[in-house]
Every structure is written in structure tokens, then in C-alpha cells.
mmCIF file of C-alpha atoms in Angstrom:
data_model
loop_
_atom_site.group_PDB
_atom_site.id
_atom_site.type_symbol
_atom_site.label_atom_id
_atom_site.label_comp_id
_atom_site.label_asym_id
_atom_site.label_seq_id
_atom_site.Cartn_x
_atom_site.Cartn_y
_atom_site.Cartn_z
ATOM 1 C CA MET A 1 0.040 -0.279 0.020
ATOM 2 C CA ALA A 2 2.687 2.336 0.635
ATOM 3 C CA ALA A 3 4.437 1.597 -2.461
ATOM 4 C CA LEU A 4 1.488 2.485 -4.546
ATOM 5 C CA GLN A 5 0.786 5.601 -2.360
ATOM 6 C CA GLU A 6 4.561 6.707 -3.168
ATOM 7 C CA ARG A 7 4.081 6.078 -6.799
ATOM 8 C CA LYS A 8 0.531 7.956 -7.113
ATOM 9 C CA LEU A 9 2.173 10.821 -5.384
ATOM 10 C CA GLN A 10 5.277 11.008 -7.958
ATOM 11 C CA GLU A 11 2.464 10.901 -10.905
ATOM 12 C CA GLY A 12 0.911 13.523 -9.417
ATOM 13 C CA GLN A 13 3.751 15.846 -8.891
ATOM 14 C CA GLN A 14 4.490 14.969 -12.845
ATOM 15 C CA LEU A 15 1.222 15.956 -13.752
ATOM 16 C CA LEU A 16 1.592 19.292 -11.898
ATOM 17 C CA LYS A 17 4.907 20.196 -13.574
ATOM 18 C CA GLU A 18 3.102 19.182 -17.168
ATOM 19 C CA ALA A 19 -0.168 21.264 -16.286
ATOM 20 C CA GLU A 20 2.297 24.289 -15.120
ATOM 21 C CA LYS A 21 3.919 23.991 -18.977
ATOM 22 C CA PHE A 22 0.283 24.778 -20.384
ATOM 23 C CA MET A 23 0.011 27.487 -18.358
ATOM 24 C CA LYS A 24 3.419 29.094 -19.548
ATOM 25 C CA THR A 25 3.299 31.847 -22.468
ATOM 26 C CA SER A 26 5.828 32.446 -25.337
ATOM 27 C CA TRP A 27 6.701 34.438 -28.282
ATOM 28 C CA LEU A 28 5.053 31.595 -30.376
ATOM 29 C CA LYS A 29 2.543 30.846 -27.669
ATOM 30 C CA TRP A 30 0.186 33.856 -26.719
ATOM 31 C CA LYS A 31 -2.420 32.185 -24.703
ATOM 32 C CA PRO A 32 -2.109 29.540 -21.855
ATOM 33 C CA ASP A 33 -3.803 26.458 -22.851
ATOM 34 C CA TRP A 34 -6.216 26.609 -20.098
ATOM 35 C CA ASP A 35 -7.919 23.000 -21.147
ATOM 36 C CA SER A 36 -4.917 21.212 -20.915
ATOM 37 C CA ALA A 37 -3.564 22.501 -18.054
ATOM 38 C CA ALA A 38 -7.141 21.849 -16.652
ATOM 39 C CA ASP A 39 -7.273 18.045 -17.394
ATOM 40 C CA LYS A 40 -3.602 17.647 -16.015
ATOM 41 C CA PHE A 41 -4.565 19.563 -12.557
ATOM 42 C CA MET A 42 -7.778 17.299 -12.356
ATOM 43 C CA LYS A 43 -5.486 13.739 -13.191
ATOM 44 C CA ALA A 44 -2.831 15.180 -10.831
ATOM 45 C CA GLY A 45 -5.811 15.659 -7.917
ATOM 46 C CA THR A 46 -6.616 12.336 -8.336
ATOM 47 C CA CYS A 47 -3.401 10.849 -7.692
ATOM 48 C CA PHE A 48 -2.520 12.734 -4.762
ATOM 49 C CA LYS A 49 -5.969 12.012 -3.355
ATOM 50 C CA ALA A 50 -5.080 8.178 -3.827
ATOM 51 C CA ALA A 51 -1.882 9.061 -2.167
ATOM 52 C CA LYS A 52 -3.824 10.294 0.661
ATOM 53 C CA CYS A 53 -1.932 13.695 0.008
ATOM 54 C CA TYR A 54 -5.293 15.780 0.724
ATOM 55 C CA ASP A 55 -4.000 19.031 1.031
ATOM 56 C CA LYS A 56 -2.108 18.542 -2.419
ATOM 57 C CA ALA A 57 -5.088 17.024 -4.310
ATOM 58 C CA SER A 58 -7.336 20.100 -2.910
ATOM 59 C CA ASN A 59 -5.001 22.602 -4.332
ATOM 60 C CA ALA A 60 -4.764 20.607 -7.553
ATOM 61 C CA PHE A 61 -8.140 20.310 -7.983
ATOM 62 C CA LYS A 62 -8.960 24.296 -7.078
ATOM 63 C CA LYS A 63 -6.208 24.843 -9.817
ATOM 64 C CA ALA A 64 -8.160 22.859 -12.235
ATOM 65 C CA ALA A 65 -11.389 24.588 -11.305
ATOM 66 C CA ASP A 66 -9.634 28.250 -11.724
ATOM 67 C CA ALA A 67 -8.436 26.986 -15.316
ATOM 68 C CA HIS A 68 -11.663 25.917 -16.191
ATOM 69 C CA TYR A 69 -12.981 28.988 -15.354
ATOM 70 C CA SER A 70 -10.597 30.838 -17.464
ATOM 71 C CA SER A 71 -11.522 28.827 -20.486
ATOM 72 C CA HIS A 72 -15.197 29.521 -19.493
ATOM 73 C CA ALA A 73 -15.908 25.901 -18.858
ATOM 74 C CA LEU A 74 -18.447 26.746 -15.819
ATOM 75 C CA PHE A 75 -19.678 23.114 -15.389
ATOM 76 C CA HIS A 76 -16.112 21.413 -15.440
ATOM 77 C CA ALA A 77 -14.974 24.295 -12.845
ATOM 78 C CA ALA A 78 -18.112 23.332 -10.634
ATOM 79 C CA LYS A 79 -17.173 19.804 -10.856
ATOM 80 C CA ALA A 80 -13.443 20.364 -9.680
ATOM 81 C CA LEU A 81 -14.576 22.524 -6.968
ATOM 82 C CA GLU A 82 -16.625 19.926 -5.826
ATOM 83 C CA GLN A 83 -14.027 17.161 -6.187
ATOM 84 C CA ALA A 84 -12.130 20.129 -4.082
ATOM 85 C CA ALA A 85 -14.515 19.849 -1.238
ATOM 86 C CA SER A 86 -14.640 16.119 -1.062
ATOM 87 C CA VAL A 87 -10.805 15.922 -0.506
ATOM 88 C CA GLN A 88 -11.745 18.925 2.207
ATOM 89 C CA LYS A 89 -14.271 16.287 3.893
ATOM 90 C CA GLU A 90 -11.819 13.671 4.235
ATOM 91 C CA MET A 91 -9.405 16.379 6.149
ATOM 92 C CA LYS A 92 -12.219 17.013 8.217
ATOM 93 C CA ASN A 93 -12.543 20.687 7.300
ATOM 94 C CA ILE A 94 -16.401 20.483 7.115
ATOM 95 C CA SER A 95 -16.342 24.373 6.848
ATOM 96 C CA GLU A 96 -14.209 25.218 3.731
ATOM 97 C CA ALA A 97 -16.079 22.012 2.159
ATOM 98 C CA VAL A 98 -19.269 23.713 2.137
ATOM 99 C CA SER A 99 -17.634 26.675 1.298
ATOM 100 C CA LEU A 100 -16.339 24.953 -2.000
ATOM 101 C CA VAL A 101 -19.411 23.439 -2.904
ATOM 102 C CA GLU A 102 -21.239 27.239 -2.340
ATOM 103 C CA ARG A 103 -18.940 28.324 -4.818
ATOM 104 C CA ALA A 104 -19.590 25.143 -7.500
ATOM 105 C CA VAL A 105 -23.541 25.689 -6.814
ATOM 106 C CA ASP A 106 -22.631 29.594 -7.994
ATOM 107 C CA MET A 107 -21.054 28.089 -11.243
ATOM 108 C CA TYR A 108 -23.229 25.489 -11.979
ATOM 109 C CA ARG A 109 -26.197 28.192 -11.921
ATOM 110 C CA GLN A 110 -24.108 30.584 -14.506
ATOM 111 C CA SER A 111 -23.638 27.251 -16.583
ATOM 112 C CA GLY A 112 -27.238 26.895 -16.965
ATOM 113 C CA SER A 113 -27.846 23.558 -14.761
ATOM 114 C CA PRO A 114 -29.163 24.828 -11.440
ATOM 115 C CA ASP A 115 -30.872 20.884 -11.149
ATOM 116 C CA THR A 116 -26.827 19.625 -10.745
ATOM 117 C CA GLY A 117 -26.715 22.661 -8.707
ATOM 118 C CA ALA A 118 -29.320 21.410 -6.319
ATOM 119 C CA LEU A 119 -27.940 18.073 -6.048
ATOM 120 C CA ALA A 120 -24.751 19.301 -5.402
ATOM 121 C CA LEU A 121 -26.310 21.909 -2.176
ATOM 122 C CA VAL A 122 -27.900 18.567 -1.094
ATOM 123 C CA ARG A 123 -24.423 17.019 -0.847
ATOM 124 C CA GLY A 124 -23.338 19.694 1.111
ATOM 125 C CA ALA A 125 -25.680 19.706 3.536
ATOM 126 C CA LYS A 126 -24.869 16.136 4.060
ATOM 127 C CA MET A 127 -21.418 17.074 4.614
ATOM 128 C CA CYS A 128 -22.806 19.852 7.976
ATOM 129 C CA ASP A 129 -25.874 17.796 9.154
ATOM 130 C CA SER A 130 -24.007 16.567 11.932
ATOM 131 C CA SER A 131 -21.810 19.469 12.392
ATOM 132 C CA ASP A 132 -23.356 22.001 11.480
ATOM 133 C CA PRO A 133 -27.263 21.270 11.535
ATOM 134 C CA ALA A 134 -28.101 25.168 10.911
ATOM 135 C CA LYS A 135 -26.172 25.620 7.986
ATOM 136 C CA ALA A 136 -27.452 21.999 6.619
ATOM 137 C CA ALA A 137 -30.894 23.054 6.661
ATOM 138 C CA GLU A 138 -30.263 26.441 5.101
ATOM 139 C CA LEU A 139 -28.806 24.050 2.280
ATOM 140 C CA TYR A 140 -31.445 21.550 1.879
ATOM 141 C CA ILE A 141 -34.007 24.954 1.693
ATOM 142 C CA LEU A 142 -31.659 26.369 -0.978
ATOM 143 C CA ALA A 143 -31.762 23.097 -2.643
ATOM 144 C CA SER A 144 -35.576 22.755 -2.930
ATOM 145 C CA GLU A 145 -35.591 26.576 -4.233
ATOM 146 C CA MET A 146 -33.469 25.733 -7.044
ATOM 147 C CA ASN A 147 -35.697 22.722 -7.918
ATOM 148 C CA VAL A 148 -39.000 24.440 -7.712
ATOM 149 C CA ALA A 149 -37.989 27.119 -9.879
ATOM 150 C CA GLU A 150 -37.252 24.401 -12.559
ATOM 151 C CA ASP A 151 -40.795 22.619 -12.137
ATOM 152 C CA LYS A 152 -39.203 19.738 -10.408
ATOM 153 C CA ILE A 153 -41.458 19.615 -7.626
ATOM 154 C CA ARG A 154 -41.451 16.301 -6.519
ATOM 155 C CA GLU A 155 -37.159 16.656 -6.107
ATOM 156 C CA GLY A 156 -38.070 19.744 -3.999
ATOM 157 C CA ILE A 157 -40.022 18.035 -1.497
ATOM 158 C CA GLU A 158 -37.317 15.748 0.023
ATOM 159 C CA PRO A 159 -34.537 18.384 0.928
ATOM 160 C CA LEU A 160 -37.464 20.336 2.953
ATOM 161 C CA SER A 161 -38.607 17.037 5.186
ATOM 162 C CA LYS A 162 -34.667 17.126 6.127
ATOM 163 C CA ALA A 163 -34.633 20.577 6.842
ATOM 164 C CA ALA A 164 -37.644 20.344 8.969
ATOM 165 C CA ASN A 165 -36.052 17.440 10.878
ATOM 166 C CA LEU A 166 -32.992 19.676 11.341
ATOM 167 C CA PHE A 167 -35.006 22.607 12.943
ATOM 168 C CA VAL A 168 -36.797 20.382 15.026
ATOM 169 C CA LYS A 169 -33.616 18.780 16.272
ATOM 170 C CA LEU A 170 -32.342 22.341 16.787
ATOM 171 C CA LYS A 171 -35.748 23.272 18.641
ATOM 172 C CA ARG A 172 -36.284 25.785 16.582
ATOM 173 C CA PHE A 173 -39.954 25.165 15.941
ATOM 174 C CA GLN A 174 -41.111 28.273 14.143
ATOM 175 C CA GLU A 175 -38.629 27.932 11.504
ATOM 176 C CA ALA A 176 -39.784 24.270 11.258
ATOM 177 C CA LEU A 177 -43.469 24.906 11.144
ATOM 178 C CA ASN A 178 -42.820 27.330 8.150
ATOM 179 C CA VAL A 179 -41.326 24.606 6.446
ATOM 180 C CA PHE A 180 -43.821 22.055 6.894
ATOM 181 C CA LYS A 181 -46.037 25.106 5.315
ATOM 182 C CA GLN A 182 -43.920 25.006 2.421
ATOM 183 C CA GLN A 183 -43.814 21.114 2.099
ATOM 184 C CA MET A 184 -47.773 21.096 2.337
ATOM 185 C CA LYS A 185 -48.093 23.498 -0.959
ATOM 186 C CA LEU A 186 -45.339 21.222 -2.975
ATOM 187 C CA TYR A 187 -47.717 17.861 -1.790
ATOM 188 C CA GLU A 188 -50.740 19.669 -2.762
ATOM 189 C CA GLN A 189 -49.411 20.694 -6.467
ATOM 190 C CA VAL A 190 -48.659 17.102 -6.795
ATOM 191 C CA GLU A 191 -51.889 16.233 -5.298
ATOM 192 C CA ASN A 192 -49.994 13.587 -2.687
ATOM 193 C CA PHE A 193 -52.960 14.106 0.000
ATOM 194 C CA GLN A 194 -51.491 11.343 1.863
ATOM 195 C CA MET A 195 -48.475 12.800 2.672
ATOM 196 C CA MET A 196 -49.929 15.823 3.516
ATOM 197 C CA TYR A 197 -51.701 14.262 6.305
ATOM 198 C CA LYS A 198 -48.488 13.403 8.064
ATOM 199 C CA VAL A 199 -47.441 16.832 7.929
ATOM 200 C CA VAL A 200 -50.710 18.014 9.368
ATOM 201 C CA LEU A 201 -49.878 15.382 12.240
ATOM 202 C CA SER A 202 -46.819 16.569 12.470
ATOM 203 C CA MET A 203 -47.749 20.072 12.816
ATOM 204 C CA VAL A 204 -50.135 19.260 15.464
ATOM 205 C CA VAL A 205 -47.206 17.344 17.331
ATOM 206 C CA VAL A 206 -44.975 20.475 17.613
ATOM 207 C CA HIS A 207 -47.656 23.222 18.157
ATOM 208 C CA LEU A 208 -48.737 20.743 21.537
ATOM 209 C CA HIS A 209 -44.988 20.594 22.073
ATOM 210 C CA GLU A 210 -45.386 24.268 22.287
ATOM 211 C CA SER A 211 -48.305 24.191 24.833
ATOM 212 C CA ASP A 212 -49.871 26.242 22.037
ATOM 213 C CA TYR A 213 -53.463 23.937 21.822
ATOM 214 C CA VAL A 214 -55.383 26.783 20.180
ATOM 215 C CA ALA A 215 -52.866 26.699 17.041
ATOM 216 C CA ALA A 216 -52.502 23.051 17.333
ATOM 217 C CA ASP A 217 -56.466 22.789 17.098
ATOM 218 C CA ASN A 218 -56.712 25.496 14.346
ATOM 219 C CA CYS A 219 -54.428 23.154 12.040
ATOM 220 C CA TYR A 220 -56.456 20.252 12.874
ATOM 221 C CA LYS A 221 -59.899 22.067 11.983
ATOM 222 C CA ASN A 222 -58.254 23.830 8.688
ATOM 223 C CA SER A 223 -56.945 20.600 7.057
ATOM 224 C CA PHE A 224 -60.166 18.911 6.665
ATOM 225 C CA GLU A 225 -60.186 21.125 3.478
ATOM 226 C CA ILE A 226 -57.585 18.130 2.410
ATOM 227 C CA PRO A 227 -59.449 15.524 0.150
ATOM 228 C CA GLY A 228 -59.882 12.658 2.304
ATOM 229 C CA PHE A 229 -58.347 13.952 5.554
ATOM 230 C CA GLY A 230 -61.274 13.559 7.937
ATOM 231 C CA GLY A 231 -61.234 9.479 7.213
ATOM 232 C CA SER A 232 -57.301 9.298 7.887
ATOM 233 C CA ASP A 233 -55.639 7.580 10.393
ATOM 234 C CA GLU A 234 -53.711 10.653 10.897
ATOM 235 C CA ALA A 235 -56.902 12.899 11.599
ATOM 236 C CA VAL A 236 -58.131 10.550 13.980
ATOM 237 C CA ALA A 237 -54.832 10.501 16.149
ATOM 238 C CA ALA A 238 -54.397 14.322 15.920
ATOM 239 C CA GLU A 239 -57.914 14.496 17.379
ATOM 240 C CA LYS A 240 -57.014 12.204 20.100
ATOM 241 C CA ILE A 241 -53.865 13.798 21.130
ATOM 242 C CA LEU A 242 -55.834 16.921 21.309
ATOM 243 C CA ASP A 243 -58.606 15.668 23.073
ATOM 244 C CA CYS A 244 -55.943 14.262 26.055
ATOM 245 C CA PHE A 245 -54.071 17.367 25.738
ATOM 246 C CA ASP A 246 -57.085 19.558 26.667
ATOM 247 C CA GLY A 247 -58.556 16.954 28.940
ATOM 248 C CA GLY A 248 -55.357 16.604 30.761
ATOM 249 C CA ASP A 249 -55.298 12.914 30.008
ATOM 250 C CA GLY A 250 -51.670 11.636 30.399
ATOM 251 C CA GLU A 251 -52.056 7.760 30.405
ATOM 252 C CA GLY A 252 -54.054 8.585 27.088
ATOM 253 C CA MET A 253 -51.609 10.710 25.255
ATOM 254 C CA LYS A 254 -49.331 8.252 26.221
ATOM 255 C CA ALA A 255 -51.094 5.415 24.727
ATOM 256 C CA CYS A 256 -51.595 7.194 21.500
ATOM 257 C CA THR A 257 -47.954 8.420 20.703
ATOM 258 C CA SER A 258 -47.142 5.345 21.187
ATOM 259 C CA GLN A 259 -48.566 4.007 17.890
ATOM 260 C CA ALA A 260 -47.161 2.666 14.971
ATOM 261 C CA LEU A 261 -48.254 5.906 13.082
ATOM 262 C CA PHE A 262 -46.297 8.224 15.191
ATOM 263 C CA THR A 263 -43.015 6.276 14.705
ATOM 264 C CA TYR A 264 -43.798 6.252 10.883
ATOM 265 C CA LEU A 265 -43.167 10.185 10.952
ATOM 266 C CA ASP A 266 -39.462 11.815 10.640
ATOM 267 C CA ASN A 267 -37.617 10.869 13.275
ATOM 268 C CA GLU A 268 -37.272 14.123 15.347
ATOM 269 C CA ILE A 269 -41.227 14.382 15.109
ATOM 270 C CA ALA A 270 -41.175 10.852 16.284
ATOM 271 C CA LYS A 271 -39.258 11.717 19.557
ATOM 272 C CA LEU A 272 -41.073 14.716 19.952
ATOM 273 C CA SER A 273 -44.306 13.088 20.023
ATOM 274 C CA ARG A 274 -43.046 10.337 22.726
ATOM 275 C CA SER A 275 -41.972 13.365 24.734
ATOM 276 C CA LEU A 276 -45.619 15.322 24.740
ATOM 277 C CA ARG A 277 -46.912 16.048 28.063
ATOM 278 C CA VAL A 278 -50.606 17.466 28.810
ATOM 279 C CA PRO A 279 -50.566 20.518 31.134
ATOM 280 C CA GLY A 280 -49.551 19.619 34.760
ATOM 281 C CA ASP A 281 -48.219 16.357 33.756
ATOM 282 C CA THR A 282 -44.455 15.461 35.492
ATOM 283 C CA GLY A 283 -44.024 13.266 33.071
ATOM 284 C CA ASN A 284 -44.108 9.922 35.652
ATOM 285 C CA LYS A 285 -48.098 9.664 35.796
ATOM 286 C CA GLY A 286 -51.232 10.836 33.851
ATOM 287 C CA LYS A 287 -52.450 13.572 36.120
ATOM 288 C CA THR A 288 -53.141 16.774 35.133
ATOM 289 C CA GLU A 289 -52.331 18.646 38.152
ATOM 290 C CA ARG A 290 -50.026 18.167 40.921
ATOM 291 C CA LYS A 291 -51.054 17.469 44.428
ATOM 292 C CA SER A 292 -48.853 19.100 46.663
ATOM 293 C CA THR A 293 -48.020 16.005 49.994
ATOM 294 C CA PRO A 294 -48.350 17.789 53.280
ATOM 295 C CA ASN A 295 -45.185 17.477 55.050
ATOM 296 C CA PRO A 296 -45.660 15.339 58.713
ATOM 297 C CA ASN A 297 -42.911 17.075 60.118
ATOM 298 C CA ALA A 298 -43.961 20.586 59.022
ATOM 299 C CA SER A 299 -45.480 21.708 62.109
ATOM 300 C CA LEU A 300 -43.219 19.972 64.699
ATOM 301 C CA LYS A 301 -40.133 22.132 65.874
ATOM 302 C CA THR A 302 -36.882 21.289 66.809
ATOM 303 C CA GLU A 303 -35.656 22.242 70.179
ATOM 304 C CA ALA A 304 -33.339 24.819 68.760
ATOM 305 C CA GLN A 305 -36.370 26.495 67.261
ATOM 306 C CA ILE A 306 -38.464 26.623 70.688
ATOM 307 C CA PRO A 307 -38.460 30.033 72.193
ATOM 308 C CA ASN A 308 -36.777 30.664 75.552
ATOM 309 C CA PRO A 309 -39.196 29.605 78.450
ATOM 310 C CA VAL A 310 -39.093 33.275 79.816
ATOM 311 C CA SER A 311 -40.255 34.611 76.801
ATOM 312 C CA THR A 312 -42.772 32.141 76.991
ATOM 313 C CA THR A 313 -45.329 34.397 78.637
ATOM 314 C CA PRO A 314 -49.198 33.443 77.415
ATOM 315 C CA ALA A 315 -48.537 29.266 78.435
ATOM 316 C CA TYR A 316 -47.236 30.178 81.896
ATOM 317 C CA GLN A 317 -50.183 32.903 82.391
ATOM 318 C CA THR A 318 -52.641 29.983 81.523
ATOM 319 C CA GLU A 319 -51.204 27.700 83.945
ATOM 320 C CA GLN A 320 -50.955 30.550 86.765
ATOM 321 C CA GLY A 321 -53.704 32.382 85.595
ATOM 322 C CA GLY A 322 -51.269 35.699 86.250
ATOM 323 C CA SER A 323 -51.206 38.694 84.556
ATOM 324 C CA GLN A 324 -47.899 40.260 82.598
ATOM 325 C CA GLU A 325 -47.055 42.607 85.588
ATOM 326 C CA GLU A 326 -47.694 40.040 88.319
ATOM 327 C CA LEU A 327 -44.863 37.992 86.140
ATOM 328 C CA GLU A 328 -42.512 40.776 86.561
ATOM 329 C CA ASP A 329 -43.258 41.249 90.012
ATOM 330 C CA ASP A 330 -42.602 37.821 91.109
ATOM 331 C CA LEU A 331 -38.894 37.678 89.063
ATOM 332 C CA GLU A 332 -38.338 40.844 90.808
ATOM 333 C CA GLU A 333 -38.692 39.454 94.462
ATOM 334 C CA GLY A 334 -37.202 35.785 93.474
ATOM 335 C CA GLY A 335 -40.860 33.972 94.022
ATOM 336 C CA LEU A 336 -40.106 31.807 90.852
ATOM 337 C CA CYS A 337 -36.470 30.410 92.837
#
């Protein structure tokens, strides 16, 4: 393996030298041969990548992108930048990788290939969905918008689903709800009503998690405009969790959200549904109110809390039948000794 890597490294260095020659000018050669240089740079980058010399590979791919750009081959320049991004990902430089993907997407747009740009955005989002989920969600939304702009409605739906999932994971629920609304519009355009039911149920779950019963109820009621929603399993489940929430039925809520129907929702929504609690529910029992348990020791006093006997005048008065003035006279005369 080491011998193969060494051979690929030397091959890559030789290709770099050849690429540099194509970029030089002379009296007889007024312009650089950008196409030939780009080809050599790409091959060099591939060799360096095989040799696991990722820095060299990334630089070679970037030079290939510059050469393609100089020859107005924007599509190929974008491809070279994506190769550089994949190398940066191997180096764990996720931020740099995503930046290169965004540059590539811009070139795809300029070259008239926005659909390829949308695919690149999805790949970029996958690179950073763990390290920077907010950025990944942004890229997924952009990918959806690019597909929709090209009338590729179905291709625009899946990235929105991933974006919503990430927003829920980040607990940015309002943004998740906004994405769900966009999904609803796209599903309506392709008349995929079954998936609309699932989105409705997801939105009801999010609203109830935020303790916004009114918004959840309105979402549920307005969804009866969707063909077939009233007879769907999702409608039944949404009505059940709304009733449980409104009635303070914690056990009923737990039983309902344990159904397979909820596990078929996106991962983060499924987790959120299992965490739903009715008002006042501690999470251990299905009670709507917390009942305070009286402390039997609350009225007891320790010795340190018992007042000084000298100052406990009322008790002495009760036993002796005397007054405060008589007590003070007795004390002066030593009558209590």
C-alpha cells in the first residue's frame, strides 16, 4: 500500500509540472492552454487523493477549477470544486468543504445547470448535517427552491423534509413549522394528499409540544379542506392527542403517541411526539394536576426552634392564671426560685 501511495504521489507531481507548462506563454504561444492545464490538474488531484496527500489534492483540484473557469467551462469548474470539497471533507475541514460546494453551485447556476446545483447543495448539506445542522438546513431549503424554480416539484419536497427535521432537532420550532407549510404547498401541487396528512400530524405535534393548543386545534380543523383527511388515521390520531391534551389525560396521550403511526413520522418528530405531556403532567403519571403532599414534620419544632421559656409568657399565664405585671413582680422578688 505504501508503495502504491508513493507511486501515485510521484505521478501527481509529474502531472503538476506538465500542467504548469501548459499555463506558460512565449513569443510563439500568446495564451495559456487552459483546457490542457485543467485536464492535467484534475489528473494530478486524483493521484494525490489516492496517495492520501489531501492538501496537494485539494490545491490541484482548485487549480483545475481556475483553469476551467478561465476557459469559460463553468460546469467543469464546478465539478472540480466539488472534488476539492470532497477532499476537504476527508480532512475534516467541513466549513471549507461547504464553502467550496457553494462556489460550485454558483457556477452550476451560471452554466445553466441549476438542477445539478441543487444536487450539489444536498451533498453539501449532508457534509455538515452533524457539525452544523443549521447550515445544513439552509442548504436543503436552497436545494428545494432551485428544484421548484425548475418545475421539479417532487425533487423539491425531500430536501424540505430534511430541513424541517433538522430545525426540530435544533428546537427551532417556528422555522420547522414554516418549512412544513412549504411542504404542504408542494404536496398539494402534486396531489399527494396522503403525505399532507402526515405533515398535518407533525405540525399538531409541534404546536402541542409548544403548549399552543389553539394553534394545534386550528391546524387540525383547517386540514379538513384536504381531500380525504377526515377519514384518515392521521386525523383520528390528531384528534386523540388534542383531546388528551385538552382533558389532561396523560396516560391517554402516552398510549396514543406510542402507536406505530407516530413512529412512521420523521425521526425528530417521532421523538417529539413521545415527549408530549399534558398540562401539569410530571412525566411519570398521567395526572393533570400536581397534588402537594403535606409534610408531617412541617408543624414540629426542634429544640433550637423552641422560644426561650422566659419569653413564653402566654403559656405561663394559662397555667398560673397571672398577668404580665404579676410575673415581672415575682421575678424581681425572686418568687420563681
